[in-house]
mmCIF file of C-alpha atoms in Angstrom:
data_model
loop_
_atom_site.group_PDB
_atom_site.id
_atom_site.type_symbol
_atom_site.label_atom_id
_atom_site.label_comp_id
_atom_site.label_asym_id
_atom_site.label_seq_id
_atom_site.Cartn_x
_atom_site.Cartn_y
_atom_site.Cartn_z
ATOM 1 C CA UNK H 1213 18.660 6.956 9.954
ATOM 2 C CA UNK H 1214 20.604 9.584 8.021
ATOM 3 C CA UNK H 1215 18.859 12.990 7.396
ATOM 4 C CA UNK H 1216 18.887 14.661 4.082
ATOM 5 C CA UNK H 1217 17.969 18.076 2.705
ATOM 6 C CA UNK H 1218 15.380 18.414 -0.097
ATOM 7 C CA UNK H 1219 17.318 19.497 -3.214
ATOM 8 C CA UNK H 1220 14.318 21.597 -4.356
ATOM 9 C CA UNK H 1221 13.396 23.539 -1.199
ATOM 10 C CA UNK H 1222 16.118 22.658 1.336
ATOM 11 C CA UNK H 1223 13.761 21.187 3.942
ATOM 12 C CA UNK H 1224 15.072 18.569 6.206
ATOM 13 C CA UNK H 1225 14.139 15.059 5.106
ATOM 14 C CA UNK H 1226 14.242 12.153 7.487
ATOM 15 C CA UNK H 1227 13.628 8.471 6.568
ATOM 16 C CA UNK H 1228 12.030 6.468 9.453
ATOM 17 C CA UNK H 1229 12.678 3.050 7.765
ATOM 18 C CA UNK H 1230 15.863 1.589 6.163
ATOM 19 C CA UNK H 1231 13.422 -0.261 3.712
ATOM 20 C CA UNK H 1232 12.070 3.106 2.302
ATOM 21 C CA UNK H 1233 13.576 4.100 -1.059
ATOM 22 C CA UNK H 1234 11.616 7.243 -1.763
ATOM 23 C CA UNK H 1235 9.663 9.944 -0.135
ATOM 24 C CA UNK H 1236 7.678 13.044 -0.864
ATOM 25 C CA UNK H 1237 8.848 16.243 0.677
ATOM 26 C CA UNK H 1238 6.023 17.557 2.922
ATOM 27 C CA UNK H 1239 6.859 21.176 2.104
ATOM 28 C CA UNK H 1240 7.314 21.335 -1.733
ATOM 29 C CA UNK H 1241 5.804 17.911 -2.874
ATOM 30 C CA UNK H 1242 9.131 16.919 -4.562
ATOM 31 C CA UNK H 1243 9.503 13.097 -5.138
ATOM 32 C CA UNK H 1244 12.877 12.020 -3.903
ATOM 33 C CA UNK H 1245 14.722 8.888 -4.218
ATOM 34 C CA UNK H 1246 17.374 7.979 -1.631
ATOM 35 C CA UNK H 1247 20.928 6.904 -2.496
ATOM 36 C CA UNK H 1248 23.775 6.096 -0.177
ATOM 37 C CA UNK H 1249 24.846 9.728 0.513
ATOM 38 C CA UNK H 1250 22.225 11.835 -1.106
ATOM 39 C CA UNK H 1251 18.585 12.028 -2.370
ATOM 40 C CA UNK H 1252 17.760 12.624 -6.039
ATOM 41 C CA UNK H 1253 14.853 14.617 -7.227
ATOM 42 C CA UNK H 1254 12.777 12.671 -9.880
ATOM 43 C CA UNK H 1255 9.592 14.705 -10.095
ATOM 44 C CA UNK H 1256 6.855 16.549 -8.207
ATOM 45 C CA UNK H 1257 3.728 15.137 -6.567
ATOM 46 C CA UNK H 1258 0.325 16.838 -7.013
ATOM 47 C CA UNK H 1259 -1.443 17.446 -3.710
ATOM 48 C CA UNK H 1260 -3.577 14.462 -2.868
ATOM 49 C CA UNK H 1261 -7.220 15.409 -2.303
ATOM 50 C CA UNK H 1262 -8.851 14.776 1.079
ATOM 51 C CA UNK H 1263 -10.933 11.721 1.449
ATOM 52 C CA UNK H 1264 -12.937 10.437 4.292
ATOM 53 C CA UNK H 1265 -10.429 8.145 6.006
ATOM 54 C CA UNK H 1266 -9.404 8.071 9.548
ATOM 55 C CA UNK H 1267 -5.969 6.641 8.434
ATOM 56 C CA UNK H 1268 -2.903 8.903 8.168
ATOM 57 C CA UNK H 1269 0.810 8.760 8.132
ATOM 58 C CA UNK H 1270 1.919 7.993 11.732
ATOM 59 C CA UNK H 1271 -1.158 5.835 12.452
ATOM 60 C CA UNK H 1272 -0.021 2.744 14.530
ATOM 61 C CA UNK H 1273 -1.685 -0.568 14.982
ATOM 62 C CA UNK H 1274 -1.185 -4.320 15.697
ATOM 63 C CA UNK H 1275 -1.486 -7.379 13.323
ATOM 64 C CA UNK H 1276 -1.083 -10.797 14.999
ATOM 65 C CA UNK H 1277 0.309 -9.011 18.173
ATOM 66 C CA UNK H 1278 3.078 -7.373 16.128
ATOM 67 C CA UNK H 1279 3.061 -3.618 16.074
ATOM 68 C CA UNK H 1280 3.177 -1.507 12.845
ATOM 69 C CA UNK H 1281 3.276 2.212 11.710
ATOM 70 C CA UNK H 1282 1.898 3.621 8.543
ATOM 71 C CA UNK H 1283 4.722 5.510 6.682
ATOM 72 C CA UNK H 1284 3.324 6.404 3.288
ATOM 73 C CA UNK H 1285 0.327 6.268 0.944
ATOM 74 C CA UNK H 1286 -0.245 5.661 -2.828
ATOM 75 C CA UNK H 1287 -3.556 6.702 -4.205
ATOM 76 C CA UNK H 1288 -4.385 4.250 -7.045
ATOM 77 C CA UNK H 1289 -6.920 4.800 -9.800
ATOM 78 C CA UNK H 1290 -8.784 2.576 -12.320
ATOM 79 C CA UNK H 1291 -11.735 2.932 -14.587
ATOM 80 C CA UNK H 1292 -14.397 2.499 -11.923
ATOM 81 C CA UNK H 1293 -12.790 4.516 -9.074
ATOM 82 C CA UNK H 1294 -9.753 4.580 -6.750
ATOM 83 C CA UNK H 1295 -8.342 3.258 -3.502
ATOM 84 C CA UNK H 1296 -5.551 3.901 -1.070
ATOM 85 C CA UNK H 1297 -2.506 1.703 -0.453
ATOM 86 C CA UNK H 1298 -0.952 2.429 2.978
ATOM 87 C CA UNK H 1299 2.737 1.508 3.323
ATOM 88 C CA UNK H 1300 3.679 0.270 6.799
ATOM 89 C CA UNK H 1301 6.680 -1.243 8.488
ATOM 90 C CA UNK H 1302 6.221 -3.626 11.559
ATOM 91 C CA UNK H 1303 8.219 -3.283 14.818
ATOM 92 C CA UNK H 1304 10.380 -6.153 13.412
ATOM 93 C CA UNK H 1305 11.280 -4.296 10.223
ATOM 94 C CA UNK H 1306 8.897 -6.172 7.876
ATOM 95 C CA UNK H 1307 7.260 -4.208 5.199
ATOM 96 C CA UNK H 1308 3.576 -4.390 4.258
ATOM 97 C CA UNK H 1309 0.533 -2.740 2.676
ATOM 98 C CA UNK H 1310 -2.768 -1.853 4.086
ATOM 99 C CA UNK H 1311 -5.328 -1.452 1.225
ATOM 100 C CA UNK H 1312 -8.371 0.752 1.991
ATOM 101 C CA UNK H 1313 -11.319 0.916 -0.343
ATOM 102 C CA UNK H 1314 -14.859 1.914 0.234
ATOM 103 C CA UNK H 1315 -14.764 0.924 3.912
ATOM 104 C CA UNK H 1316 -12.879 -2.447 3.512
ATOM 105 C CA UNK H 1317 -9.395 -3.074 4.605
ATOM 106 C CA UNK H 1318 -6.847 -5.740 3.395
ATOM 107 C CA UNK H 1319 -3.489 -6.245 4.713
ATOM 108 C CA UNK H 1320 -0.649 -7.933 2.861
ATOM 109 C CA UNK H 1321 3.096 -8.648 2.692
ATOM 110 C CA UNK H 1322 5.378 -8.958 -0.335
ATOM 111 C CA UNK H 1323 6.476 -12.436 -1.289
ATOM 112 C CA UNK H 1324 9.549 -13.300 -3.428
ATOM 113 C CA UNK H 1325 11.097 -16.195 -5.239
ATOM 114 C CA UNK H 1326 9.033 -18.924 -7.022
ATOM 115 C CA UNK H 1327 5.861 -17.601 -5.473
ATOM 116 C CA UNK H 1328 5.778 -14.661 -7.878
ATOM 117 C CA UNK H 1329 3.806 -14.653 -11.161
ATOM 118 C CA UNK H 1330 6.244 -14.221 -14.051
ATOM 119 C CA UNK H 1331 3.659 -13.460 -16.660
ATOM 120 C CA UNK H 1332 -0.033 -12.037 -16.683
ATOM 121 C CA UNK H 1333 -2.370 -14.868 -16.297
ATOM 122 C CA UNK H 1334 -5.941 -15.336 -17.688
ATOM 123 C CA UNK H 1335 -9.138 -14.852 -15.728
ATOM 124 C CA UNK H 1336 -10.148 -18.131 -13.766
ATOM 125 C CA UNK H 1337 -6.611 -19.463 -13.968
ATOM 126 C CA UNK H 1338 -4.790 -20.822 -10.846
ATOM 127 C CA UNK H 1339 -1.597 -20.133 -9.242
ATOM 128 C CA UNK H 1340 0.051 -21.671 -6.122
ATOM 129 C CA UNK H 1341 1.470 -19.474 -3.520
ATOM 130 C CA UNK H 1342 2.977 -20.876 -0.324
ATOM 131 C CA UNK H 1343 1.371 -24.212 -1.337
ATOM 132 C CA UNK H 1344 -2.098 -22.550 -1.351
ATOM 133 C CA UNK H 1345 -3.906 -22.587 -4.698
ATOM 134 C CA UNK H 1346 -5.314 -19.183 -5.720
ATOM 135 C CA UNK H 1347 -7.740 -18.402 -8.497
ATOM 136 C CA UNK H 1348 -7.406 -15.274 -10.734
ATOM 137 C CA UNK H 1349 -10.440 -13.271 -9.851
ATOM 138 C CA UNK H 1350 -9.691 -9.917 -11.591
ATOM 139 C CA UNK H 1351 -7.391 -8.090 -13.793
ATOM 140 C CA UNK H 1352 -7.354 -4.288 -14.152
ATOM 141 C CA UNK H 1353 -5.313 -1.527 -15.520
ATOM 142 C CA UNK H 1354 -4.354 1.054 -12.854
ATOM 143 C CA UNK H 1355 -2.774 4.578 -12.668
ATOM 144 C CA UNK H 1356 -0.807 6.142 -9.710
ATOM 145 C CA UNK H 1357 -2.736 9.287 -8.827
ATOM 146 C CA UNK H 1358 -0.175 10.553 -6.327
ATOM 147 C CA UNK H 1359 1.669 9.697 -3.131
ATOM 148 C CA UNK H 1360 2.890 10.960 0.057
ATOM 149 C CA UNK H 1361 5.252 10.024 2.870
ATOM 150 C CA UNK H 1362 7.905 7.183 2.663
ATOM 151 C CA UNK H 1363 7.590 4.246 0.134
ATOM 152 C CA UNK H 1364 9.626 1.194 -0.824
ATOM 153 C CA UNK H 1365 9.172 2.109 -4.492
ATOM 154 C CA UNK H 1366 9.240 5.380 -6.500
ATOM 155 C CA UNK H 1367 5.625 5.835 -7.265
ATOM 156 C CA UNK H 1368 5.595 8.715 -9.780
ATOM 157 C CA UNK H 1369 2.408 10.509 -10.986
ATOM 158 C CA UNK H 1370 0.781 8.608 -13.795
ATOM 159 C CA UNK H 1371 2.697 5.450 -13.475
ATOM 160 C CA UNK H 1372 0.573 2.748 -15.105
ATOM 161 C CA UNK H 1373 0.444 -0.882 -14.019
ATOM 162 C CA UNK H 1374 -1.554 -4.045 -14.524
ATOM 163 C CA UNK H 1375 -3.012 -5.472 -11.191
ATOM 164 C CA UNK H 1376 -4.015 -9.164 -10.994
ATOM 165 C CA UNK H 1377 -6.229 -10.119 -7.939
ATOM 166 C CA UNK H 1378 -6.325 -13.732 -6.761
ATOM 167 C CA UNK H 1379 -8.643 -15.323 -4.269
ATOM 168 C CA UNK H 1380 -7.714 -18.263 -1.983
ATOM 169 C CA UNK H 1381 -9.969 -21.159 -0.784
ATOM 170 C CA UNK H 1382 -10.468 -19.803 2.762
ATOM 171 C CA UNK H 1383 -10.730 -16.065 2.296
ATOM 172 C CA UNK H 1384 -7.094 -15.391 1.630
ATOM 173 C CA UNK H 1385 -6.196 -13.056 -1.256
ATOM 174 C CA UNK H 1386 -3.247 -12.231 -3.298
ATOM 175 C CA UNK H 1387 -2.266 -9.492 -5.739
ATOM 176 C CA UNK H 1388 0.407 -9.207 -8.444
ATOM 177 C CA UNK H 1389 1.455 -5.964 -10.023
ATOM 178 C CA UNK H 1390 3.039 -5.681 -13.456
ATOM 179 C CA UNK H 1391 4.878 -2.596 -14.505
ATOM 180 C CA UNK H 1392 6.684 -2.232 -17.887
ATOM 181 C CA UNK H 1393 10.454 -3.174 -17.770
ATOM 182 C CA UNK H 1394 10.073 -3.831 -13.897
ATOM 183 C CA UNK H 1395 9.982 -7.298 -12.251
ATOM 184 C CA UNK H 1396 6.422 -8.269 -11.062
ATOM 185 C CA UNK H 1397 5.670 -7.782 -7.418
ATOM 186 C CA UNK H 1398 3.442 -10.331 -5.608
ATOM 187 C CA UNK H 1399 1.564 -9.659 -2.240
ATOM 188 C CA UNK H 1400 -0.436 -12.107 -0.109
ATOM 189 C CA UNK H 1401 -2.574 -11.357 2.850
ATOM 190 C CA UNK H 1402 -6.172 -11.355 4.158
ATOM 191 C CA UNK H 1403 -9.231 -9.036 4.757
ATOM 192 C CA UNK H 1404 -9.230 -7.478 8.113
ATOM 193 C CA UNK H 1405 -11.743 -5.743 10.208
ATOM 194 C CA UNK H 1406 -11.095 -2.210 11.457
ATOM 195 C CA UNK H 1407 -11.305 -3.101 15.134
ATOM 196 C CA UNK H 1408 -8.837 -6.067 14.597
ATOM 197 C CA UNK H 1409 -5.876 -3.734 14.131
ATOM 198 C CA UNK H 1410 -5.955 -1.739 17.418
ATOM 199 C CA UNK H 1411 -5.366 1.418 15.442
ATOM 200 C CA UNK H 1412 -4.315 4.615 17.180
ATOM 201 C CA UNK H 1413 -3.141 8.140 16.143
ATOM 202 C CA UNK H 1414 -6.022 8.315 13.675
ATOM 203 C CA UNK H 1415 -6.867 11.444 11.740
ATOM 204 C CA UNK H 1416 -9.700 13.619 13.308
ATOM 205 C CA UNK H 1417 -12.776 13.711 11.220
ATOM 206 C CA UNK H 1418 -15.858 15.890 11.902
ATOM 207 C CA UNK H 1419 -18.349 14.070 14.028
ATOM 208 C CA UNK H 1420 -16.142 10.993 14.562
ATOM 209 C CA UNK H 1421 -14.014 9.770 17.411
ATOM 210 C CA UNK H 1422 -11.574 6.813 17.629
ATOM 211 C CA UNK H 1423 -14.238 5.105 19.932
ATOM 212 C CA UNK H 1424 -17.051 5.664 17.380
ATOM 213 C CA UNK H 1425 -15.467 4.982 13.930
ATOM 214 C CA UNK H 1426 -17.457 2.734 11.512
ATOM 215 C CA UNK H 1427 -16.515 -0.909 11.606
ATOM 216 C CA UNK H 1428 -16.384 -2.032 7.916
ATOM 217 C CA UNK H 1429 -16.979 -5.509 6.773
ATOM 218 C CA UNK H 1430 -13.899 -7.431 5.466
ATOM 219 C CA UNK H 1431 -15.814 -9.937 3.534
ATOM 220 C CA UNK H 1432 -16.190 -7.907 0.179
ATOM 221 C CA UNK H 1433 -14.540 -9.330 -2.935
ATOM 222 C CA UNK H 1434 -11.890 -7.182 -4.723
ATOM 223 C CA UNK H 1435 -14.488 -6.222 -7.461
ATOM 224 C CA UNK H 1436 -16.945 -4.844 -4.883
ATOM 225 C CA UNK H 1437 -14.312 -2.875 -3.035
ATOM 226 C CA UNK H 1438 -12.798 -1.319 -6.105
ATOM 227 C CA UNK H 1439 -9.485 -3.152 -6.043
#
């Protein structure tokens, strides 16, 4: 991957993935968007507050025997709290998200084409994704509280969106994000247990070790987990 220099502070910027379109400079917190031959400064990110999470940029894991690496994070807020969305890329180059909220984890991948909602539905409505019928379980207004690392989108501070959560018949979940003047994005995945993912390179936390980290339940509903 091509290296760049931050137009604000001059620090070296290295994108690890070809699917990443933006990053936050780790030195001056500038939000940068990548173009063919340069990066563009489009804003500044506030320093994200510490939270009690063992995950961090550089954490690796495996999902269905395919390795992945966490490259970035978006902290999302809503009226009842906030949660982390960790952006990852698999060893095969596929992009995905690992949502972390109050000890629960959910892993998803973006879908395209006819399996994307083209309008904001009503609670209780149904929608078919990959031939699976999902029920609209929750609709909430969210705000981007900040981001770090590499991302496949430019997540500015204060970006507002409407998030629609859908539940499948066998524990599957889906989520659609609607942002003004932007095509909707749809994600489909499942709840996962911490110890299912073979996570490594975790953040050191006082009194914790990688062998003694809590094992959260993955069976909570979105509303319970704060999504």
